[in-house]
Coordinates of C-alpha atoms in Angstrom, one line a residue:
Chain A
X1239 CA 119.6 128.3 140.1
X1240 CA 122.9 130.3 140.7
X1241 CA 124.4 127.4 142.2
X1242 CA 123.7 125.1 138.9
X1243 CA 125.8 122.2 139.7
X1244 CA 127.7 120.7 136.5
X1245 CA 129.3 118.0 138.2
X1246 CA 125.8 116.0 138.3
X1247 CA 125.7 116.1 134.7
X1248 CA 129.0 115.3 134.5
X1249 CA 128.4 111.9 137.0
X1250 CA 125.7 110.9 135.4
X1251 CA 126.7 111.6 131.8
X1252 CA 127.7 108.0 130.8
X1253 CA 124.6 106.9 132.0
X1254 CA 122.5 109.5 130.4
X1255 CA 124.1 108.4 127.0
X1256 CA 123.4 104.5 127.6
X1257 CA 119.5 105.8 128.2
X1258 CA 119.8 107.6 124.9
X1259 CA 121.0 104.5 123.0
X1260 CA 118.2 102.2 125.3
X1261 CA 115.6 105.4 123.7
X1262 CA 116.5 105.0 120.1
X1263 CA 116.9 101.4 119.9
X1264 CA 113.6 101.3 121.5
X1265 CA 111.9 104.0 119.2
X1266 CA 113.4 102.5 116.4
X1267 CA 112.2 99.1 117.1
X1268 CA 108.8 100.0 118.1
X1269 CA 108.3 102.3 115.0
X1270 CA 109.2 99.5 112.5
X1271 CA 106.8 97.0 114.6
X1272 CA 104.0 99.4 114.2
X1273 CA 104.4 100.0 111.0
X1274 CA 104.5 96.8 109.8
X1275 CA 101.6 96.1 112.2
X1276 CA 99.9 99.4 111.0
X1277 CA 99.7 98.1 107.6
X1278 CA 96.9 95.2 108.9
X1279 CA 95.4 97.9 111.1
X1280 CA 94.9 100.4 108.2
X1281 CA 93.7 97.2 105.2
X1282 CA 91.8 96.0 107.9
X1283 CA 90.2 99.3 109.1
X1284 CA 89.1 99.3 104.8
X1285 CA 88.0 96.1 104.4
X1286 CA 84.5 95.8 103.3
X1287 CA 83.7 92.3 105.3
X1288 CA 82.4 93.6 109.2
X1289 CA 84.6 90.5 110.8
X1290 CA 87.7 92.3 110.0
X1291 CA 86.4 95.9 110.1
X1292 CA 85.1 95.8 113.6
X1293 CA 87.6 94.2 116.2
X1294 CA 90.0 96.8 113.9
X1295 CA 88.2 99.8 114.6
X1296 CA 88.1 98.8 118.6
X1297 CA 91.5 98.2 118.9
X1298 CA 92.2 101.8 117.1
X1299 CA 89.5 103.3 119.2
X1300 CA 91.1 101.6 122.6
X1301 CA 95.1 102.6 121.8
X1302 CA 94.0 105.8 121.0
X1303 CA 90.9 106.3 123.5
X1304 CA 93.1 105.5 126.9
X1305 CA 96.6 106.7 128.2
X1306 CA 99.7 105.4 127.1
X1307 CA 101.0 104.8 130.5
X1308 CA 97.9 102.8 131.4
X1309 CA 98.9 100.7 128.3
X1310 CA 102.5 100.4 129.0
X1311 CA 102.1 99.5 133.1
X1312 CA 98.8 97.1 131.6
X1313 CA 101.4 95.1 129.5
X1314 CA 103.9 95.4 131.6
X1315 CA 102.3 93.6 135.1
X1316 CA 99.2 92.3 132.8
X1317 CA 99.7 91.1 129.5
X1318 CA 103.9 90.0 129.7
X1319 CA 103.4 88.1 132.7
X1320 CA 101.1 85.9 130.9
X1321 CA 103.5 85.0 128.4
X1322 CA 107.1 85.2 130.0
X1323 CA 108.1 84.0 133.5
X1324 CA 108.5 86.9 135.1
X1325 CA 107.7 90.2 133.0
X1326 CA 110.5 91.8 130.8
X1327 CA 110.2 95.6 131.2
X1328 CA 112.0 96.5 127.5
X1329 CA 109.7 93.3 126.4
X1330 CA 106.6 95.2 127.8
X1331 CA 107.6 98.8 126.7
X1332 CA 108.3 97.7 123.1
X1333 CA 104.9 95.2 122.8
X1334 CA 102.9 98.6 124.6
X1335 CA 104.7 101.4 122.4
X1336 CA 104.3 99.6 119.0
X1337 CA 101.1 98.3 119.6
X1338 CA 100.0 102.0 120.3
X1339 CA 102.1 103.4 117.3
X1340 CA 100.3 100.8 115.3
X1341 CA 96.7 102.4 115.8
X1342 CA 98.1 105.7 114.5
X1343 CA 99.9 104.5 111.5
X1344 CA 97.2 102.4 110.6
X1345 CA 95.1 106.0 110.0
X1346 CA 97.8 107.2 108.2
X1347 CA 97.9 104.3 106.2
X1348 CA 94.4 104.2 105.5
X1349 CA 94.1 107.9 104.9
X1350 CA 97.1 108.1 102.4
X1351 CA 95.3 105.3 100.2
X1352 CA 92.3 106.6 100.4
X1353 CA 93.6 110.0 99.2
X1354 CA 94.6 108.4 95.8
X1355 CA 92.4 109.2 93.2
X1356 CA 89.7 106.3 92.6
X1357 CA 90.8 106.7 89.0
X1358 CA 93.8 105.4 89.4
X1359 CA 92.8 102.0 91.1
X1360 CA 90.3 101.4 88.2
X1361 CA 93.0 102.4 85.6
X1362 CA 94.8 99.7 86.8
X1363 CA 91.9 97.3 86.6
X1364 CA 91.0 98.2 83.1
X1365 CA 94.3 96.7 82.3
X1366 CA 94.0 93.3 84.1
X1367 CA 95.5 93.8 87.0
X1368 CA 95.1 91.9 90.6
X1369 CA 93.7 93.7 93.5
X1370 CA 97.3 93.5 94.9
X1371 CA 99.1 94.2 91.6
X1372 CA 97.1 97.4 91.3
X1373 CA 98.1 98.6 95.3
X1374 CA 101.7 97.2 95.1
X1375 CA 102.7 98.8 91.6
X1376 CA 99.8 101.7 90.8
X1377 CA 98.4 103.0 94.5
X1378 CA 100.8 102.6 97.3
X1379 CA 103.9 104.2 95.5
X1380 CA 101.6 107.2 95.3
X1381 CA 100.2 106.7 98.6
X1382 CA 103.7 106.1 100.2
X1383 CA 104.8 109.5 99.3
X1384 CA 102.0 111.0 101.0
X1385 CA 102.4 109.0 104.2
X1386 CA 105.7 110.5 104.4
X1387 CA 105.1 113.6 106.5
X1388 CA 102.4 112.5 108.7
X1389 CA 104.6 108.7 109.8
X1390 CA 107.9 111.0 110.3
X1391 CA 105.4 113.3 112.8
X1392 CA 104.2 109.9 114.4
X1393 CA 108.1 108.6 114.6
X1394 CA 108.7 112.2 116.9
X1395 CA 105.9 111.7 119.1
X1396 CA 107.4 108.0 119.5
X1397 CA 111.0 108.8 120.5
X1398 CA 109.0 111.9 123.0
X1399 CA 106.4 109.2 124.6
X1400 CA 109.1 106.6 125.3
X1401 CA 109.7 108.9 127.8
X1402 CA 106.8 106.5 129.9
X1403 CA 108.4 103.7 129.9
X1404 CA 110.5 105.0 132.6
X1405 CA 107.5 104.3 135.4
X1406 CA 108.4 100.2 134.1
X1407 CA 112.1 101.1 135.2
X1408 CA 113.3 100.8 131.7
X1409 CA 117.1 102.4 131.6
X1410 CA 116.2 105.5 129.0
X1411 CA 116.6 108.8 129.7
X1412 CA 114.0 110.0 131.4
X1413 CA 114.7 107.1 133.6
X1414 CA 118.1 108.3 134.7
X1415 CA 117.4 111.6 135.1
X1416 CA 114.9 110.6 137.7
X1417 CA 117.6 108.1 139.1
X1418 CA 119.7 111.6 139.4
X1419 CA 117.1 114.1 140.8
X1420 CA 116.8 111.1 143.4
X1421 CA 120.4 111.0 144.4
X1422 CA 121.4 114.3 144.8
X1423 CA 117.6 115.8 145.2
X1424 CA 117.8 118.6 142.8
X1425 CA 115.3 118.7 139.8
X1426 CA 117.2 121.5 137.5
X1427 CA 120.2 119.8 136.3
X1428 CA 118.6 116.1 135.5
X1429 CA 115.4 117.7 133.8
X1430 CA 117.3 120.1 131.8
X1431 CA 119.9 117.7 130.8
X1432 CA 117.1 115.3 129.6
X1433 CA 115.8 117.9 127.8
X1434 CA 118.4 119.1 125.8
X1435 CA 118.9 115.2 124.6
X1436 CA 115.3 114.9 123.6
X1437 CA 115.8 118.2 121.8
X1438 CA 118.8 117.1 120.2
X1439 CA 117.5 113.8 119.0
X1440 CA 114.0 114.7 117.6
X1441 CA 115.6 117.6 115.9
X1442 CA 118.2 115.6 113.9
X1443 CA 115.2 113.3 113.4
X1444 CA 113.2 116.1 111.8
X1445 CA 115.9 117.1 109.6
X1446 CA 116.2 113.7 108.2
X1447 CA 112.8 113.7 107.5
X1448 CA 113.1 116.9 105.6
X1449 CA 115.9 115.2 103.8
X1450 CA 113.8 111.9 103.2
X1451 CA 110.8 113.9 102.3
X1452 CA 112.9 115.8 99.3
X1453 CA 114.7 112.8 98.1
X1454 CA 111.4 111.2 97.2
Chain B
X424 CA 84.8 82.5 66.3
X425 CA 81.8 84.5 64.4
X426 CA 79.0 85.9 66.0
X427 CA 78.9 89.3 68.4
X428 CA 81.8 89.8 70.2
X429 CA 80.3 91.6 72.9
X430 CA 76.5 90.7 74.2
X431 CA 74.5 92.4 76.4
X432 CA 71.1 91.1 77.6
X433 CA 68.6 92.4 80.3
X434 CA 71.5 94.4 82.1
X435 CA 69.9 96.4 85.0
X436 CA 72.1 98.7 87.3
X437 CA 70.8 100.5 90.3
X438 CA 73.3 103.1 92.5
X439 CA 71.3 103.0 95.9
X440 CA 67.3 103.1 94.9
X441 CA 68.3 104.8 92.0
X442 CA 67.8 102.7 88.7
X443 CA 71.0 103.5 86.2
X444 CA 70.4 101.2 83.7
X445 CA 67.3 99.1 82.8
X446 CA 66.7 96.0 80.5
X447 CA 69.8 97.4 78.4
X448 CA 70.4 94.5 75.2
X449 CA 73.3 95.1 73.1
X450 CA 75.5 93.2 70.8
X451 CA 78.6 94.1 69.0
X452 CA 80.1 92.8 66.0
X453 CA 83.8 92.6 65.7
X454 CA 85.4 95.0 64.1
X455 CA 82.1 97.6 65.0
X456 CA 82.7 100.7 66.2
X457 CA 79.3 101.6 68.3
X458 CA 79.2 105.3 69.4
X459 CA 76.7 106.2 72.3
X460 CA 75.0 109.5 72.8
X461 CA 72.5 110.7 75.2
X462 CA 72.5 113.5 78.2
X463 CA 74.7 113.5 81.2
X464 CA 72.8 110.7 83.2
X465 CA 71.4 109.2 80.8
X466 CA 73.7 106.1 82.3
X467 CA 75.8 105.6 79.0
X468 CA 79.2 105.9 80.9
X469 CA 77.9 103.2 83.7
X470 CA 76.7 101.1 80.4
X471 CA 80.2 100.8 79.0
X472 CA 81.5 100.4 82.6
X473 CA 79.4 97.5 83.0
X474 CA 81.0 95.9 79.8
X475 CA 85.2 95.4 81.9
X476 CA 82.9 94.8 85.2
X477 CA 83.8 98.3 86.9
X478 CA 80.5 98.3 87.6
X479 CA 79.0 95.0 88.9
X480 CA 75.7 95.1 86.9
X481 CA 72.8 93.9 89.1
X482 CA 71.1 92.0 87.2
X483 CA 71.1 91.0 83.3
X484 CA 74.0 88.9 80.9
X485 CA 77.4 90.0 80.1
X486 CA 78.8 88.1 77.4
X487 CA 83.0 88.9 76.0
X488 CA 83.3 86.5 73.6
X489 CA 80.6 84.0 74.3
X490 CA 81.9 84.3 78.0
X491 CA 79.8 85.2 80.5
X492 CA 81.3 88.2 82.9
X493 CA 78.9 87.5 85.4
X494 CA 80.1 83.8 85.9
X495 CA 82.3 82.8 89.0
X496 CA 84.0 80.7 87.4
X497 CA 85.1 83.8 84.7
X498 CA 89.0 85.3 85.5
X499 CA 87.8 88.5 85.9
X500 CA 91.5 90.2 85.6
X501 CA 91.8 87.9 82.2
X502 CA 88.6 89.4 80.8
X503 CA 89.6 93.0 81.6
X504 CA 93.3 92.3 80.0
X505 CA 91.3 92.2 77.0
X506 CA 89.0 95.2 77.0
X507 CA 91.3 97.9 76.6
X508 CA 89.7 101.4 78.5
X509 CA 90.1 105.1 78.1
X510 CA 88.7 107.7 80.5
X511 CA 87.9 110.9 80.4
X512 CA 90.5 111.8 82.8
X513 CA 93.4 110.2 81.9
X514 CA 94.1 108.1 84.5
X515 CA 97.9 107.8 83.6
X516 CA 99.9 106.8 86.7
X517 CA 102.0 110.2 87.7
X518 CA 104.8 108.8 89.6
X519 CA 106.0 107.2 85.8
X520 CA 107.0 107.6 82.6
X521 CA 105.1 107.2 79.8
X522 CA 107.6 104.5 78.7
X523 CA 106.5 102.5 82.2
X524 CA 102.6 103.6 82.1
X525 CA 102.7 102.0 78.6
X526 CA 104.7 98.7 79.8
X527 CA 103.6 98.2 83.5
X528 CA 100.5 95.9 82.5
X529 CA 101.9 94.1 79.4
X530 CA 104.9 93.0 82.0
X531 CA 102.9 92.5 85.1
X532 CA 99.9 90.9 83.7
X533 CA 100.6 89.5 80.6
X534 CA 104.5 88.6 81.8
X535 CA 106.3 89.8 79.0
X536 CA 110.2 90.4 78.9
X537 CA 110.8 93.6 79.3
X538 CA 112.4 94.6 76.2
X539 CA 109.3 93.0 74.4
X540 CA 107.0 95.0 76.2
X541 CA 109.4 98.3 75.7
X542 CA 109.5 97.4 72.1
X543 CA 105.7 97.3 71.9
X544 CA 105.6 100.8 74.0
X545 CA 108.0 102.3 71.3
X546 CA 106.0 101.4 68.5
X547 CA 102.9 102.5 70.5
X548 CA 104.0 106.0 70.6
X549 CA 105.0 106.1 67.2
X550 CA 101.9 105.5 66.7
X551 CA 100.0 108.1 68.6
X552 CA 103.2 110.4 67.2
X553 CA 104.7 110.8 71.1
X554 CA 108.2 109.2 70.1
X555 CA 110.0 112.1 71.8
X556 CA 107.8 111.8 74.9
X557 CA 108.9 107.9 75.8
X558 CA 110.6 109.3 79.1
X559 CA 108.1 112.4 80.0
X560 CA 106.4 112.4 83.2
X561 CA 102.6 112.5 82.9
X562 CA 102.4 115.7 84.3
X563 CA 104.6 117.4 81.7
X564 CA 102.1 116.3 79.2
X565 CA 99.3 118.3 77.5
X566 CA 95.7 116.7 77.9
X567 CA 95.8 115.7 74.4
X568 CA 99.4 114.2 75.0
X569 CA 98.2 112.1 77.9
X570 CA 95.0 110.7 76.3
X571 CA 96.7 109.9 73.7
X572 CA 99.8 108.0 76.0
X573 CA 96.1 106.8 78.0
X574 CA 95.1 104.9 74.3
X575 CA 98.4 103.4 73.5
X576 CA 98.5 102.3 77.4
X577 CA 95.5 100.6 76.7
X578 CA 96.5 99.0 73.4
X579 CA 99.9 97.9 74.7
X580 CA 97.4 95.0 75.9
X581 CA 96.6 93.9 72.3
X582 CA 93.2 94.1 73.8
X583 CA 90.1 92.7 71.4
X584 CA 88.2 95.6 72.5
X585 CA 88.4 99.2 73.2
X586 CA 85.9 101.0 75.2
X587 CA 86.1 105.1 75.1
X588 CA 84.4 106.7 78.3
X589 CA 84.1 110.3 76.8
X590 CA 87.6 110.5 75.8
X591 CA 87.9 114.1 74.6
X592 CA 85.3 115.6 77.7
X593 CA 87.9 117.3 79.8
X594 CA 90.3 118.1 76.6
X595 CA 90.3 121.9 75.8
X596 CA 88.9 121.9 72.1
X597 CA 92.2 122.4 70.3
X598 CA 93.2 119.4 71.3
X599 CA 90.2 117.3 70.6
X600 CA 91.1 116.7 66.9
X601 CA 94.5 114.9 67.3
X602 CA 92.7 112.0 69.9
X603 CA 90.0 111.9 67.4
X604 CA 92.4 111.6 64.7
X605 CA 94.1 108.2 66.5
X606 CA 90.7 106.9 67.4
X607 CA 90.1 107.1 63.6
X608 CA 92.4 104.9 62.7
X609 CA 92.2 102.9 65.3
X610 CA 88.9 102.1 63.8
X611 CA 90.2 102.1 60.1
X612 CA 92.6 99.0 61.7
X613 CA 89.4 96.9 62.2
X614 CA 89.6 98.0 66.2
X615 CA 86.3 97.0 67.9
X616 CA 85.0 99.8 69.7
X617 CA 82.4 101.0 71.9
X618 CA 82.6 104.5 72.2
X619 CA 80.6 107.1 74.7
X620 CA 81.1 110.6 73.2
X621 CA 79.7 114.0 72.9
X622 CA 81.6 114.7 69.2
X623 CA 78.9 114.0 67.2
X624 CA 80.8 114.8 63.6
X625 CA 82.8 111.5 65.1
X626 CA 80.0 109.9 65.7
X627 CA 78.4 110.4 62.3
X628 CA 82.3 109.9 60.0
X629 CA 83.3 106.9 62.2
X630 CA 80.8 105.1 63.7
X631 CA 79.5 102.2 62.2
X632 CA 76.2 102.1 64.4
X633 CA 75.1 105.1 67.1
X634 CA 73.0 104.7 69.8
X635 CA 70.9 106.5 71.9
X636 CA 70.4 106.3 75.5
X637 CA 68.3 108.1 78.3
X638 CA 67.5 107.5 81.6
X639 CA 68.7 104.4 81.7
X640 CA 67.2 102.7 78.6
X641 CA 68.4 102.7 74.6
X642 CA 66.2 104.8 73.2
X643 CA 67.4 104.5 69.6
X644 CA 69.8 102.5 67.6
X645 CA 70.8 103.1 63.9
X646 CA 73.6 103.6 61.7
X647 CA 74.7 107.6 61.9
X648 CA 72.9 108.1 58.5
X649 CA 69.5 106.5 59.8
X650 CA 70.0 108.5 63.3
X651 CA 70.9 111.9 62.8
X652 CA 68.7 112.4 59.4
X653 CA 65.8 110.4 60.1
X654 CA 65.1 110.0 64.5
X655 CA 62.3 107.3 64.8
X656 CA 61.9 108.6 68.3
X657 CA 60.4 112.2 69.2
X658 CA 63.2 112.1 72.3
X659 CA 66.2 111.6 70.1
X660 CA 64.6 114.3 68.1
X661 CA 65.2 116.6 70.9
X662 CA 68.2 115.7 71.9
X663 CA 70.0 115.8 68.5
X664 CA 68.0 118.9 68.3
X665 CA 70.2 120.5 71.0
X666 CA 73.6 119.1 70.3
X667 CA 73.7 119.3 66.4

């Protein structure tokens, strides 16, 4: 450790800072998927007909009931084969990390709702309103507000898993940090740097959260 | 249109095994105001539900109007614009003003301009005497305050109907007179209303007809006078007994 060596993190700088911008692009990208595809999972999880209930409940039960990696390699040499040429690793790593973020933010979806007060929804009714009139203007503002905390917790663990997508040689951070321990075969200075970038980013994530979370 | 405005015939209601409400026939005149008593469970509250279909009855005929509730064909939403509700909790929607609890449905459902429906509000809490309150958060409101907001939301509707699901239960008792108070002349206005209360002295100055259930059935109906002095029944006996 005395002999920490500063010029590796100095090579591999510019490349560590392309990773980061291939890591938020990525989590970004895949958050907003899965949260628009969370927002099927979750009404779907609700709904009172069995048809949409079920195959809901088993997708939520297999993103969340087997490892991310096994997903991501699974869609990767699997799924994106099937559909593309040849497979598209960012493609793949995007399709794997939204589909999985989608099984969680469907639960937080569903949860936040269902923590509204059944008074409201009937309040609503009394006064003539549609099924979606009543969750657009009476139950998801509420409900939204609640989500809050528990999506920005599921955006951190996002940006920290997309470390995985490295094994599909995706260019992110962890990626070239294993590029670097492989080139000059020392773990300390690649690791560490990777950290401190992770740190950085999911800390000013957090904060903005906070900020978000006040401001509404 | 004469006739009842609201009829009730044969309406059964079970929750699980559990029958609520059984063989209930009712009709309403306009311009009635119908108060019902009876214990906790007796299955008035699910009764008046049963009249804006927030509870789907079981079996039985729910007429608004001549129109059948029960009907496929019937706009549910359209029937409920109609039937104005109150509940015992309020139910005003925290993240607005009163201003926008009072003009969310007249805008969204009925699809008025806003300034009409914000001219309709303003009058609305004249009414109730909550001018000041217009751009109050629910939650800065006393109970009393937000029933009455919860009755001028209701009437913002120009509904035909107003049904009262034990509006002054969870008000401390200082506050009950002032919702009475608009309730009163709500009815005084020629307001139809079906009313499930515990205040019997409103029951007795305001209500054109009372009624008394139990366990699911009506056990008793009279006007006040006819109820409270003279009980037909040996179980409204004992009830009224209790309460008065």
């Amino acid at each position: 450790m005395g002999d920490f060596r500063f010029d590796i993190i100095g090579d591999y700088f510019p490349l560590f800072m392309k990773g980061m911008g291939y890591t938020i692009g990525i989590s970004i990208v895949s958050i907003l998927l899965g949260a628009i595809l969370g927002l099927a999972i979750g009404f779907g999880k609700m709904s009172p007909r069995w048809y949409l209930s079920w195959p809901v409940s088993g997708y939520i039960n297999f993103f969340r009931g087997t490892p991310l990696i096994l997903q991501i390699l699974i869609m990767h040499f699997m799924i994106v084969p099937l559909f593309l040429d040849k497979t598209n690793a960012i493609a793949a790593a995007i399709a794997a990390l939204s589909l999985n973020s989608a099984a969680y933010t469907g639960e937080i979806y569903r949860a936040g709702i269902q923590s509204i007060d059944p008074g409201q929804r009937e309040a609503a009714y009394s006064l003539g309103m549609t099924r979606f009139q009543a969750m657009r203007h009476v139950i998801l503002p509420q409900a939204v507000k609640r989500m809050i905390p528990a999506f920005g917790n599921e955006f951190i663990v996002l940006v920290k898993d997309s470390s995985l997508i490295s094994v599909i040689a995706v260019p992110e951070i962890m990626y070239w940090a294993n590029a670097a321990k492989g080139q000059y075969l020392r773990v300390w200075e690649p690791y560490l740097t990777a950290a401190v970038i992770y740190f950085v980013l999911t800390y000013l994530l957090n904060k903005l959260l906070q900020y978000v979370e006040r401001k509404v | 249109m004469s006739g009842p405005i609201i009829q009730v015939k044969g309406l059964n209601k079970f929750f699980g095994a559990n029958q609520v409400l059984r063989d209930i026939d009712l009709e309403v005149a306009r311009q009635e105001v119908v108060v019902v008593i009876g214990p906790s469970g007796s299955g008035k509250s699910t009764m008046l539900r049963c009249l804006n279909l927030l509870e789907k009855p079981d079996s039985g005929e729910v007429r608004i109007e001549g129109k059948s509730l029960l009907d496929p064909a019937t706009k549910i939403t359209e029937m409920r614009a109609e039937a104005g509700m109150v509940f015992q909790r309020f139910n005003l929607f925290p993240h607005m003003s009163v201003l926008e609890n009072i003009t969310l449905a007249p805008i969204r459902v009925r699809g008025w301009p806003a300034e009409k429906a914000k001219a309709k509000a303003t009058e609305l809490l004249r009414k109730v005497g909550l001018s000041e309150k217009a751009a109050a958060r629910p939650d800065s409101l006393s109970g009393g305050q937000a029933q009455r907001v919860a009755i001028a939301r209701a009437l913002a509707m120009e509904p035909k109907i107003m049904l009262f699901d034990e509006p002054t239960s969870a008000l401390d008792p200082e506050m009950v007179g002032e919702v009475l108070n608009v309730m009163k002349e709500l009815a005084s206005e020629g307001m139809t209303m079906v009313v499930v209360t515990h205040e019997m002295g409103f029951a007795r100055e305001v209500g054109d007809r009372v009624l008394f259930m139990e366990q699911g059935r009506i056990v008793e109906t009279g006007t006040p006078q006819e109820l409270f002095e003279a009980p037909r029944q040996e179980r409204t006996r004992a009830f009224l007994s209790k309460v008065l």
